[in-house]
Amino acid sequence: MAEPLKVGVAGLGTVGASVVRILQQKAEQIAARAGRPVVVTAVSARDKGRSRGLDLSNVAWHMDPSQLARARDVDLVVELIGGAEGPARACVETALGAGRPVVTANKALLAKHGVALALAAEGAGVTIAFEAAVAGGIPIVKTLREGLTGNNVSRVFGILNGTCNYILTRMEKDRIGFAECLADAQRLGYAEADPTFDIGGFDAAHKLALLAALAFGVQVDPDGIYIEGIASITPFDLAMAEELGFRVKLLGVATQSESGIELRVHPSMLPKDSAIARVDGVTNAVEIDGDVVGALVLAGPGAGGDATASAVIADIVDIARGAKLPVFGVPAAELTAPKRAPMGTHQGGYYIRLSVLDRPGAAAAIATRMAEQGISLRSIVQRGREPDFDRPNADPVAVVLITYATNEAALRVALDAIEADGHIDGAPQVIRIEKR
Amino acid sequence: MAEPLKVGVAGLGTVGASVVRILQQKAEQIAARAGRPVVVTAVSARDKGRSRGLDLSNVAWHMDPSQLARARDVDLVVELIGGAEGPARACVETALGAGRPVVTANKALLAKHGVALALAAEGAGVTIAFEAAVAGGIPIVKTLREGLTGNNVSRVFGILNGTCNYILTRMEKDRIGFAECLADAQRLGYAEADPTFDIGGFDAAHKLALLAALAFGVQVDPDGIYIEGIASITPFDLAMAEELGFRVKLLGVATQSESGIELRVHPSMLPKDSAIARVDGVTNAVEIDGDVVGALVLAGPGAGGDATASAVIADIVDIARGAKLPVFGVPAAELTAPKRAPMGTHQGGYYIRLSVLDRPGAAAAIATRMAEQGISLRSIVQRGREPDFDRPNADPVAVVLITYATNEAALRVALDAIEADGHIDGAPQVIRIEKR
């Protein structure tokens, strides 16, 4: 059997501790699969005293992750510190500078510095593997980078944030509001104390930037991603979706359109019998549409120490086996600058909820504004307030419209006109419909 | 850029023609991904005159696939001839003998000769890649061999035959019988003129043998797989399943039990909201239960020229990139002889449909026989024939029992006793319930 692969693990949080534990407990099995022993020789974390249930007696301890990255007894550096800058970035750059491959779960780092780091890795003749950075334990990076090399991908989309999917699923099933549901998710540990990064869609956007690079061969660039979070979704929207044959999910969508590449994270309505629509709770799921293979769907645990460690270890074993893989599927210098499609050119169906002032002519005026922009309506749902059937009154009533595929710019013009007409109360709720 | 990889394609049926076409049409993109050009330099097929819509002007033609396998201008041999023996086997053995890696979609060949071929490949320092042999375009081989190397897999199961799933889905939705549905599937090209290999479960068994080797590190051995086909399933069974919260799928199941490894292909009832239960039509889907990652589900096109070609090309690009992967995930010499669990030790719930002679004491006798074997019943459904409510008559009536988890041997004893008691007409229908 070949020489052992000496692994240094920087960051001993939940994932890091799980990686070390599994590499130690399953040493024999992993050696059989890797064709050589895989040994943790060094770790780095801030708090040496903390109990992690690990036997680190034969493992070098480095206070500074960059010191670990250049230590003599390390062949491969696992970066699980997190953050786009600071010690994580320094650790990865030091490892690449020392000619060592890197395995990381750090989506923020790669979303921001992915191209530069990939170039550095290629210059050093090593790779950066990041299966754990996207959708936890689901082998989506491997599938895009290796499993679909004969395909042109037209769309990759899915549920990339388990916190949001947990909240939307519970709001739907228990008919409770967003705020209550979020508080509950925080109590149960499914949402952070500051949940903005998850519920605002920013976490999903980082992952989407990485998926788009792999799927389309474009440079990683999270800055231009269109992002909406889930805070505006109401139980009424979820109930209407159900009634109209949809479910609401926070999706990350990367798609090739005539105007360029659309990269967007927002609540979406999906036909309720579609594979992604049916995924509940903290589970993640991604669909890939390839021109040769058709539609593939991968679903599984998107977070958690063990699921993420599973992906980290797969990357380590790939490297132990001698895999030489381009970081984003093609040489970094060949990644093209993405031509971004502005959201105004997006074509699709829309769910629109208006709070209409219940007076004569309102419905006609709304329908006219839509027609002026050439927008056809597939469904219109308005329910009178019971038991008041006698006459309109001053309280607004919810009217829900489902449009056929239309252009987002045209829709915005129509909605602006409807607002200006003064028939509605407050801003319209707009949820895009993602086609099957 | 490195030297081109020269590919010889043996077998120009639907898949082979698609592989050649895609490698030619997408040469530039595939070269970028592979890090070197991938060029089809040789092909082999019986009928040179047949039009395949391919430009083969710069491609050497070999009548004999083994001649292609040792031709001077071939680095990698793609075997798409099919069959466990004959020219396919000779072609693969010749290629390995010449030190050339092989990519194949041939499940029959690998199910029968997989271990010997893997040993030959390792002796020659090359690999055999077979993503296309299992579940078409779904990257299930890659996921098991590379994506889950940190896991112990406890179960891998799924829909491995699109023909059966198409038939069961249509029987259910259109409430038609098996024979009529099969004839329809044959007309539409979803079933072969001789459908035995598909509907009898043999195709799924070949694939299951390969999945088990990858998941559990055991020698490929299809002979001891327990196999039942779908011909006995009736619309009544499907309707009862629906009513009781299940759907019926032909599953291949490989699972670790206390008594050893269960390998079985048979119609199964699945909770209808489980991921695999929801997969309709010709789509394939596989769930993997790993101790670290949890449950992963992969779904997609399981057959068809292009979907299969997608998997073949992914394997070719892996090899072009320099991947050195053990054929079944560990060195072939380390694959263990599987300890097979006999079906009698299987533990699970059962759906049992009895055609009961409608006379006093029948129900009590049946319940007693079950109780004697310690079998608890979760549901009992018996419907009186309408409008004849007055008294029992001579025609048998269908009684459906759902058991709690029990032992298959005990169940067989109970059913034998029930048959011997003379209260039922014909043999019982037994469908195993696959747990979530």
Coordinates of C-alpha atoms in Angstrom, one line a residue, chain A residues 174-330:
Chain A
D174 CA -49.1 24.4 11.0
R175 CA -50.6 27.5 9.3
I176 CA -48.5 29.8 11.5
G177 CA -46.8 33.1 10.5
F178 CA -43.2 33.7 9.6
A179 CA -42.1 35.4 12.8
E180 CA -43.6 32.7 15.1
C181 CA -42.1 30.0 12.9
L182 CA -38.7 31.6 12.9
A183 CA -38.7 31.9 16.7
D184 CA -39.5 28.3 16.9
A185 CA -36.8 27.3 14.4
Q186 CA -34.3 29.3 16.6
R187 CA -35.5 27.5 19.7
L188 CA -35.0 24.1 18.0
G189 CA -31.5 25.0 16.6
Y190 CA -32.6 25.1 13.0
A191 CA -32.0 28.8 12.7
E192 CA -29.2 31.0 14.0
A193 CA -29.7 33.8 16.6
D194 CA -29.0 36.2 13.8
P195 CA -30.9 34.4 11.0
T196 CA -30.4 37.0 8.2
F197 CA -27.8 35.1 6.3
D198 CA -30.2 32.2 5.9
I199 CA -33.6 33.7 5.7
G200 CA -32.4 36.6 3.6
G201 CA -31.2 34.2 0.9
F202 CA -27.5 35.1 1.2
D203 CA -26.4 31.6 2.1
A204 CA -28.3 30.1 -0.9
A205 CA -26.7 32.8 -3.1
H206 CA -23.2 31.8 -2.2
K207 CA -24.0 28.2 -3.0
L208 CA -25.7 29.2 -6.2
A209 CA -22.6 31.1 -7.4
L210 CA -20.6 27.9 -7.0
L211 CA -23.2 25.8 -8.8
A212 CA -23.3 28.2 -11.7
A213 CA -19.6 28.2 -12.1
L214 CA -19.6 24.4 -12.3
A215 CA -22.7 24.1 -14.5
F216 CA -21.9 26.9 -17.0
G217 CA -18.2 27.2 -16.8
V218 CA -18.4 30.8 -15.7
Q219 CA -16.4 32.8 -13.1
V220 CA -17.8 32.6 -9.6
D221 CA -19.5 35.9 -8.9
P222 CA -22.1 36.2 -6.2
D223 CA -22.4 40.0 -6.4
G224 CA -24.9 40.2 -9.2
I225 CA -27.2 37.5 -7.9
Y226 CA -30.8 38.7 -7.5
I227 CA -31.8 37.9 -3.9
E228 CA -35.1 37.9 -2.1
G229 CA -35.6 36.2 1.3
I230 CA -38.6 34.5 2.7
A231 CA -39.7 37.0 5.3
S232 CA -42.6 38.4 3.2
I233 CA -44.3 35.0 2.7
T234 CA -47.6 34.7 4.5
P235 CA -49.7 31.7 5.5
F236 CA -52.3 33.1 3.1
D237 CA -49.8 32.8 0.2
L238 CA -49.0 29.2 1.1
A239 CA -52.7 28.3 1.4
M240 CA -53.4 29.9 -2.0
A241 CA -50.4 28.1 -3.5
E242 CA -51.8 24.9 -2.3
E243 CA -55.2 25.6 -3.7
L244 CA -53.8 26.6 -7.1
G245 CA -51.6 23.5 -7.3
F246 CA -48.3 24.9 -6.1
R247 CA -45.9 24.8 -3.2
V248 CA -43.6 27.7 -2.2
K249 CA -39.9 27.0 -1.8
L250 CA -36.9 29.3 -1.5
L251 CA -35.0 28.3 -4.6
G252 CA -31.6 29.2 -6.0
V253 CA -31.9 29.1 -9.7
A254 CA -29.2 29.3 -12.3
T255 CA -30.5 29.2 -15.8
Q256 CA -29.4 30.0 -19.3
S257 CA -31.9 32.4 -21.0
E258 CA -31.8 34.2 -24.3
S259 CA -30.5 37.3 -22.5
G260 CA -27.8 35.6 -20.7
I261 CA -27.5 33.8 -17.4
E262 CA -30.1 34.3 -14.7
L263 CA -28.9 33.8 -11.2
R264 CA -31.6 34.4 -8.7
V265 CA -32.6 33.4 -5.1
H266 CA -36.2 34.0 -4.2
P267 CA -39.3 32.3 -3.0
S268 CA -40.7 30.4 -5.9
M269 CA -43.9 28.5 -6.7
L270 CA -43.4 25.0 -8.1
P271 CA -46.1 22.6 -9.4
K272 CA -46.8 20.6 -6.3
D273 CA -46.2 17.2 -7.9
S274 CA -42.7 18.2 -9.1
A275 CA -39.8 16.5 -7.4
I276 CA -38.3 19.6 -5.7
A277 CA -41.7 20.9 -4.5
R278 CA -42.2 17.7 -2.5
V279 CA -39.0 18.1 -0.4
D280 CA -39.9 19.1 3.1
G281 CA -38.0 20.2 6.2
V282 CA -34.3 20.8 6.4
T283 CA -33.6 18.5 3.4
N284 CA -31.9 20.1 0.4
A285 CA -32.6 19.1 -3.2
V286 CA -31.2 20.1 -6.5
E287 CA -32.4 19.5 -10.0
I288 CA -30.1 19.6 -13.0
D289 CA -31.4 19.9 -16.6
G290 CA -28.8 18.5 -19.0
D291 CA -29.2 18.4 -22.8
V292 CA -28.0 14.8 -23.0
V293 CA -29.2 13.2 -19.7
G294 CA -32.4 15.1 -19.2
A295 CA -33.5 16.0 -15.6
L296 CA -31.6 14.6 -12.6
V297 CA -32.7 15.2 -9.0
L298 CA -30.5 14.8 -6.0
A299 CA -31.9 15.1 -2.5
G300 CA -30.5 14.7 1.0
P301 CA -29.3 16.3 4.2
G302 CA -28.0 19.8 3.4
A303 CA -26.4 20.6 6.7
G304 CA -25.3 19.1 10.0
G305 CA -21.9 18.1 11.2
D306 CA -22.0 14.5 10.0
A307 CA -23.6 15.1 6.6
T308 CA -21.1 17.8 5.9
A309 CA -18.2 15.6 7.2
S310 CA -19.4 12.9 4.7
A311 CA -18.7 15.3 1.9
V312 CA -15.4 16.4 3.3
I313 CA -14.2 12.9 3.6
A314 CA -15.2 12.0 0.1
D315 CA -13.1 14.9 -1.2
I316 CA -10.1 13.7 0.9
V317 CA -10.4 10.2 -0.4
D318 CA -10.6 11.5 -4.0
I319 CA -7.3 13.3 -3.5
A320 CA -5.8 10.3 -1.7
R321 CA -6.7 8.2 -4.8
G322 CA -4.8 10.7 -6.9
A323 CA -7.7 12.6 -8.5
K324 CA -6.5 15.6 -10.4
L325 CA -9.6 17.6 -10.9
P326 CA -10.0 21.2 -12.2
V327 CA -11.6 23.1 -9.3
F328 CA -14.6 24.4 -11.2
G329 CA -14.7 21.6 -13.9
V330 CA -12.5 23.4 -16.4

